[in-house]
Short mmCIF file of C-alpha atoms in Angstrom, two decimals:
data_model
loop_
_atom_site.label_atom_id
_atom_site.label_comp_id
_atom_site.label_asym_id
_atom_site.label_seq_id
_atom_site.Cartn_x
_atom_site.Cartn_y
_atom_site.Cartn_z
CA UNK A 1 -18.20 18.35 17.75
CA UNK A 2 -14.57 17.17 18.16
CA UNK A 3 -11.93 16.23 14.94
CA UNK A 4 -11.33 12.54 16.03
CA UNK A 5 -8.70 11.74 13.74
CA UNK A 6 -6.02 12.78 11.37
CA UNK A 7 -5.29 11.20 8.28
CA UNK A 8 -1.97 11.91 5.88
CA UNK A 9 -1.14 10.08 2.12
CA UNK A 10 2.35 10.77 1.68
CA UNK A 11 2.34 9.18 -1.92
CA UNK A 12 -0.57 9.66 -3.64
CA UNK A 13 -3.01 6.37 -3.80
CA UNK A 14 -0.47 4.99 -0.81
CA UNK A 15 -1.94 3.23 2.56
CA UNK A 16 -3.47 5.78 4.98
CA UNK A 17 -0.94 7.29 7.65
CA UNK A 18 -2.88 8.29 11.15
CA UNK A 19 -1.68 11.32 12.78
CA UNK A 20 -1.94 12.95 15.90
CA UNK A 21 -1.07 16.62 14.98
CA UNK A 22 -0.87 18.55 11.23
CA UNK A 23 -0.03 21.48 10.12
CA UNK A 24 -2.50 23.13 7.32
CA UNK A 25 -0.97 25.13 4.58
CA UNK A 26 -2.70 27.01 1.87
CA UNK A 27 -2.40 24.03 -0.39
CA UNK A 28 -3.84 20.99 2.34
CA UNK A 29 -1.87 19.19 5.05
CA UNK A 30 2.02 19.58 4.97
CA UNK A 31 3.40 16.19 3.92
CA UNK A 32 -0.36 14.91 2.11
CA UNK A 33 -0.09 13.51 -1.04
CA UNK A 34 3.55 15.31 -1.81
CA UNK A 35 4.84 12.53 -3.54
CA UNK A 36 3.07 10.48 -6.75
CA UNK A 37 3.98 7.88 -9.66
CA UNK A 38 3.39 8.77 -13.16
CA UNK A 39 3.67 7.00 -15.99
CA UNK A 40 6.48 8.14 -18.98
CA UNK A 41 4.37 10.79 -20.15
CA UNK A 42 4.00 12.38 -16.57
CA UNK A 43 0.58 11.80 -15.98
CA UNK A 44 -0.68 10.58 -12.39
CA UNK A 45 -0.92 6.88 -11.54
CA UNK A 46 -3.53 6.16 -8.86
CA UNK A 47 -5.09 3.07 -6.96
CA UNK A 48 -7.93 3.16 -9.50
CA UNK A 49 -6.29 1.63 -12.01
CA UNK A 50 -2.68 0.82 -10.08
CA UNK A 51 -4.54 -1.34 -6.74
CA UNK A 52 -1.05 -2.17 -5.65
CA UNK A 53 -0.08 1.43 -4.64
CA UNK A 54 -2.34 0.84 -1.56
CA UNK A 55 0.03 -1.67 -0.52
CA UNK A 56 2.54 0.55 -0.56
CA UNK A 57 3.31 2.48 2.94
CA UNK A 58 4.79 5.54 2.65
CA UNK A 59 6.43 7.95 5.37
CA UNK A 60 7.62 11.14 5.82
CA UNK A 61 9.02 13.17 8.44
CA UNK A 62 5.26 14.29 9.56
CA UNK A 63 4.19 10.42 9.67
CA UNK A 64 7.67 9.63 11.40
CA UNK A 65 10.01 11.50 12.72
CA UNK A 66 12.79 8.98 12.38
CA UNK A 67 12.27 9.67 8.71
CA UNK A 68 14.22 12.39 6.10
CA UNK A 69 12.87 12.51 2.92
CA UNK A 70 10.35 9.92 1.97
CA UNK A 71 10.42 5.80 3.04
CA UNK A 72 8.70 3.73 1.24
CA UNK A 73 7.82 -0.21 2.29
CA UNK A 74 6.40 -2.83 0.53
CA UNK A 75 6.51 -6.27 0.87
CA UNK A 76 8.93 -8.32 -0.99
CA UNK A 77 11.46 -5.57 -0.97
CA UNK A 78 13.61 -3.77 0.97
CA UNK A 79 12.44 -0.27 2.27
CA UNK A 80 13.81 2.29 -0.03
CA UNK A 81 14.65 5.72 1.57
CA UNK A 82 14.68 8.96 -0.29
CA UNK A 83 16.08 12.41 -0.05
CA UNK A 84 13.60 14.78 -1.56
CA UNK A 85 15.40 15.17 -5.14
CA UNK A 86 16.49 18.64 -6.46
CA UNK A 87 16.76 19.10 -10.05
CA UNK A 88 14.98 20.55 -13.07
CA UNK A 89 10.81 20.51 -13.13
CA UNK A 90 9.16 18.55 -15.37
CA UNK A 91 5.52 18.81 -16.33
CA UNK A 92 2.89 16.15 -14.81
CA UNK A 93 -0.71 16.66 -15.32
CA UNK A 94 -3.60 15.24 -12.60
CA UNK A 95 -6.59 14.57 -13.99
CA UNK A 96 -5.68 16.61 -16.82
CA UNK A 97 -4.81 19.46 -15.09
CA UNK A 98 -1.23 20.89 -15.34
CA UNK A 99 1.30 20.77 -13.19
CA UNK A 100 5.01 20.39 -12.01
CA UNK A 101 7.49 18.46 -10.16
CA UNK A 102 10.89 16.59 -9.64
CA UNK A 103 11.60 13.05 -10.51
CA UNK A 104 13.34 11.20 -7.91
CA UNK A 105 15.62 9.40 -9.74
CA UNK A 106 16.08 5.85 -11.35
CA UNK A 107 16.55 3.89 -8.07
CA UNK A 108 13.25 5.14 -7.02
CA UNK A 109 11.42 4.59 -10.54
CA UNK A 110 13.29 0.62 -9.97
CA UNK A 111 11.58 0.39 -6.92
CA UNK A 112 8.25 1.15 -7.36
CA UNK A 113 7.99 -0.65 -10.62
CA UNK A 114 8.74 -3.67 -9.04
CA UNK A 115 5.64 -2.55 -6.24
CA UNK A 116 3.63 -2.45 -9.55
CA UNK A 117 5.05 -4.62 -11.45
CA UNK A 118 5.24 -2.34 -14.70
CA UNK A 119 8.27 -0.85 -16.11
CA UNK A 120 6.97 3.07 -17.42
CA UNK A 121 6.43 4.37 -13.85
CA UNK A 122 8.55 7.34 -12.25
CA UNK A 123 7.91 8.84 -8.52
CA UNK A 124 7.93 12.64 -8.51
CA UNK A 125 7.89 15.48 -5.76
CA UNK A 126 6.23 17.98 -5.85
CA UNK A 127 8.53 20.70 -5.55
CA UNK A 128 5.53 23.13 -5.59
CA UNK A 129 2.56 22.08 -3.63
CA UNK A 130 0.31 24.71 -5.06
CA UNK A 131 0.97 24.54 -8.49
CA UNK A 132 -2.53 23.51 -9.53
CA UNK A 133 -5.95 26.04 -9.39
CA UNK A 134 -8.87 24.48 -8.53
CA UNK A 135 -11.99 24.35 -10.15
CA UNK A 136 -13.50 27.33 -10.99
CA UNK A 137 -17.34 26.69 -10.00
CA UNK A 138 -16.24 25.85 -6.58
CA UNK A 139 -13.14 27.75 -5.14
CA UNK A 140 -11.85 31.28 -5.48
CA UNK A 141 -9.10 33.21 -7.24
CA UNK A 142 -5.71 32.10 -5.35
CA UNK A 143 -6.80 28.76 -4.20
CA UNK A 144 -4.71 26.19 -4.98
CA UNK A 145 -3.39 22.91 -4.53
CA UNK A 146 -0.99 20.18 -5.52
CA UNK A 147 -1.40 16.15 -6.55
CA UNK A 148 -4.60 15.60 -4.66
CA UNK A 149 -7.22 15.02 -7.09
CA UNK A 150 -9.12 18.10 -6.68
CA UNK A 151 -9.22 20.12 -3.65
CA UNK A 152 -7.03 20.40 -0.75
CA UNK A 153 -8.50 18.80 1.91
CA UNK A 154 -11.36 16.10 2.55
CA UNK A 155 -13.72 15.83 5.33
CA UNK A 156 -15.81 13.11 6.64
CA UNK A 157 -17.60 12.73 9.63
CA UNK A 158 -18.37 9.31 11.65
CA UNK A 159 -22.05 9.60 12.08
CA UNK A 160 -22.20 9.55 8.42
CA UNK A 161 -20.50 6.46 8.06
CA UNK A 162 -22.39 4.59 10.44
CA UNK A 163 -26.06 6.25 8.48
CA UNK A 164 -24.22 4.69 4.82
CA UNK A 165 -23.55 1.46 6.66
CA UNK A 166 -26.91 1.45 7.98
CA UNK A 167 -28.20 1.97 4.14
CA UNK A 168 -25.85 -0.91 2.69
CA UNK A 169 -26.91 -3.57 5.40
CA UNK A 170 -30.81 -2.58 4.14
CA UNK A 171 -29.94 -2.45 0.74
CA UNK A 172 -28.61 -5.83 1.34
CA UNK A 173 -31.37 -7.31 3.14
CA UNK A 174 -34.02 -6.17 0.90
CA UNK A 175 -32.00 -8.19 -1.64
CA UNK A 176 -31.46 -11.36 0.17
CA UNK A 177 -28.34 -11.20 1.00
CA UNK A 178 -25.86 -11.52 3.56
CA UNK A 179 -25.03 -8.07 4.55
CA UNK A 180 -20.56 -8.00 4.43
CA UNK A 181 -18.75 -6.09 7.22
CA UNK A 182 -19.09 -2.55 8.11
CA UNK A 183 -16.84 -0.25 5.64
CA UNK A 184 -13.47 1.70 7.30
CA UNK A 185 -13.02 5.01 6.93
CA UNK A 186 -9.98 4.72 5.49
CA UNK A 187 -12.05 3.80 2.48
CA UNK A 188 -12.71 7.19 1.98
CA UNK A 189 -9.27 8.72 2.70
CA UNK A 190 -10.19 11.63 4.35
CA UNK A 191 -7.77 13.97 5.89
CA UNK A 192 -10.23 15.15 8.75
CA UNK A 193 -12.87 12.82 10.93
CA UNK A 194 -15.38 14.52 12.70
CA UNK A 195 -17.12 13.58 15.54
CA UNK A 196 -20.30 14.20 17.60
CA UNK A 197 -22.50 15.36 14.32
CA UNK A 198 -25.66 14.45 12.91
CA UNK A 199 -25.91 12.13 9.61
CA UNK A 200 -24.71 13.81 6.76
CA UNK A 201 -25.13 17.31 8.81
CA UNK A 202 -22.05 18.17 6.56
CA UNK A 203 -24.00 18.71 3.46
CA UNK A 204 -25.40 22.02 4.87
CA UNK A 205 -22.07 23.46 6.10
CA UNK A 206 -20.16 26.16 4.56
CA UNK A 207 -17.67 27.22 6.76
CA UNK A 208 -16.32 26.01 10.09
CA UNK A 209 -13.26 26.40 12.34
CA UNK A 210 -11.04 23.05 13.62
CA UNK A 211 -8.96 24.42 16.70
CA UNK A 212 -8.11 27.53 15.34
CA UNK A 213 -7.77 26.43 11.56
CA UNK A 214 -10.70 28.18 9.29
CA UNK A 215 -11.65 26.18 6.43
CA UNK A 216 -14.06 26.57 3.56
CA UNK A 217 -16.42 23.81 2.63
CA UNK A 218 -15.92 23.93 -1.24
CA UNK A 219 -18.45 21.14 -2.56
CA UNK A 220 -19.38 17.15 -1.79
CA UNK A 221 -16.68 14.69 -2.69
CA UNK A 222 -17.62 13.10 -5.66
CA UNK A 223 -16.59 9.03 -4.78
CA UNK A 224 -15.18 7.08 -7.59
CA UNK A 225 -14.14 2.75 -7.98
CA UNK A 226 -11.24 3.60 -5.35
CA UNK A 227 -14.04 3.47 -2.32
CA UNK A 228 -14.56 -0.72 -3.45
CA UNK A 229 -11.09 -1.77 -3.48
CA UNK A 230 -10.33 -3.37 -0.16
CA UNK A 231 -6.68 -2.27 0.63
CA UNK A 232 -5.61 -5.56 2.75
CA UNK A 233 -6.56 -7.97 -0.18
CA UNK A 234 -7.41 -5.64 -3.00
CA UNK A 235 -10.48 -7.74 -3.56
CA UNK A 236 -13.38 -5.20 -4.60
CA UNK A 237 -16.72 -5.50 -4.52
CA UNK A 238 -19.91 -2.92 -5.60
CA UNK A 239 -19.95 -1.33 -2.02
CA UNK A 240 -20.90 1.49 -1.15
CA UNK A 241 -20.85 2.76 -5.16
CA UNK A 242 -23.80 0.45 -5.26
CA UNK A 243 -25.51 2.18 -1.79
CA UNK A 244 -24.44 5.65 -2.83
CA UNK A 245 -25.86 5.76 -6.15
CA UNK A 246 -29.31 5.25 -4.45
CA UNK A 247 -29.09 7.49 -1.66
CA UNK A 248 -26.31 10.03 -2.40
CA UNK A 249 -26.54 11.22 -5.92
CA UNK A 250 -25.83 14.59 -6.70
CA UNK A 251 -26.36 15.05 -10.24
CA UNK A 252 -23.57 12.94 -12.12
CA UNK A 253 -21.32 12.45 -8.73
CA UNK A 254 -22.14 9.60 -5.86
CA UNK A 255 -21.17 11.73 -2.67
CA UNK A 256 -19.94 11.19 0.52
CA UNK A 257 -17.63 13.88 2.60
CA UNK A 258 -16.92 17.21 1.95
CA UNK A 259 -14.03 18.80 0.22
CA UNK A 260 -13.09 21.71 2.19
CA UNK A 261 -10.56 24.75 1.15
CA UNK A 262 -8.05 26.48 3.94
CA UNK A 263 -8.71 29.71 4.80
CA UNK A 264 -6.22 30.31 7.65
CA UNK A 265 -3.19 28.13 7.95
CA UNK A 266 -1.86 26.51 11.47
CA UNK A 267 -1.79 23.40 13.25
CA UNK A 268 -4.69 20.81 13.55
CA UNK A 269 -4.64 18.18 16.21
CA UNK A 270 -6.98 14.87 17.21
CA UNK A 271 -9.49 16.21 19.74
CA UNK A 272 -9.96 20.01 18.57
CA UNK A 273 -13.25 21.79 18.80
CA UNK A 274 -15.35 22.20 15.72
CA UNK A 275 -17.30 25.21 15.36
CA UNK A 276 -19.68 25.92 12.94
CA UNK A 277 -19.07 29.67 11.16
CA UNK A 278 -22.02 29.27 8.27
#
């Protein structure tokens, strides 16, 4: 098994960012998801209910290394470039949970409310990733994370893709209908592809080392709306919610991917090994 590709979201909800090398802290990926909009009350904005943030493509210095601070490009406007702001933190909560961080100022809150076209939005740092504990049931004392929605890290693998794609053509077919085209991966948003695995081989890991990064596999991603929203036309559609809910239900949660905790911290890059520990 080989990690085939690297993924990074330097604003939360933002277009995927492919990268070639990243470094794992305690909290995830250095420069993943280290920047988000809220709304005036300082709770999270996302591409469930804001689709336009995946138009939005966001860099930092570990997606370009022309960049300082944060650049963010949409079109219709001019790119907008950040320093990362220092000032007092302000509370934020993600999906309820509490947390903190630094607004970037009004020119940036001006910016990205014209990319969403709503007025009550602000864009936040995080000033410290690993403000937020993770859930109890599946993680242990010290883990921690930032503004991804639960866990630090996500896993997919491509065999597994290809096995759901398989399902959705059937499910289509046994409907009449005219299967659509295969889903991306960047669906999914997963930090870490694997290759070389069998379908959905994932679901019995618990531990595994990427190079010489050892992470922890904490529990199956539950998928949400986000996985149906095309990000090139923002059409969605019922796929693979639809697929999932027949073949990957886990109690309440339609699965696909694993969400996996750091044990050790270092440097990931596309091609490592992947070993198995449990």
């Amino acid at each position: 098994m080989r990690l085939l590709s690297l993924h990074l979201h330097p604003l939360k909800s933002s277009a995927v960012r492919d990268v070639g090398s990243a470094r794992v802290e305690a909290a995830g990926l250095v420069g993943d998801r280290r920047w988000m909009a809220v709304d005036a009350a300082g709770a999270m904005l996302t591409a469930r209910t804001e689709r336009r943030l995946l138009t939005i493509t966001a860099d930092t210095a570990e997606t370009d290394p022309s960049v300082t601070g944060l650049r963010l490009r949409a079109d219709g406007l001019d790119d907008l470039a950040l320093v990362e702001p220092v000032g007092p933190e302000q509370p934020l909560t993600v999906f309820g949970d509490r947390t903190v961080g630094v607004d970037a100022g009004d020119r940036a809150a001006r910016w990205l409310g014209r990319a969403l076209r709503r007025e009550d939005v602000r864009l936040v740092h995080a000033s410290r990733p690993a403000a937020r504990s993770l859930d109890p049931r599946h993680s242990r004392p010290g883990d921690h994370t930032g503004f991804a929605d639960g866990f630090p890290l996500l896993l997919t693998t491509t065999a597994s893709l290809q096995r759901l794609d398989e399902l959705v053509v059937a499910e289509a077919l046994a409907r009449g209908e005219e299967p659509g085209a295969p889903l991306p991966m960047h669906r999914f948003r997963p930090n870490l592809v694997v290759d070389g695995t069998d379908p959905f081989a994932e679901d019995g890991w618990s531990r595994l080392r990427v190079g010489s990064v050892v992470l922890r596999v904490a529990k199956p991603c539950g998928r949400c709306v986000m996985t149906t929203v095309d990000p090139a036309t923002l059409a969605s559609g019922r796929e693979p919610l639809r697929t999932l809910a027949r073949h990957r239900r886990r109690g309440t949660q339609l699965v696909f991917g694993q969400n996996l905790v750091p044990e050790t911290t270092g440097e990931l890059r596309v091609g490592d090994a992947v070993e198995l520990l449990g």
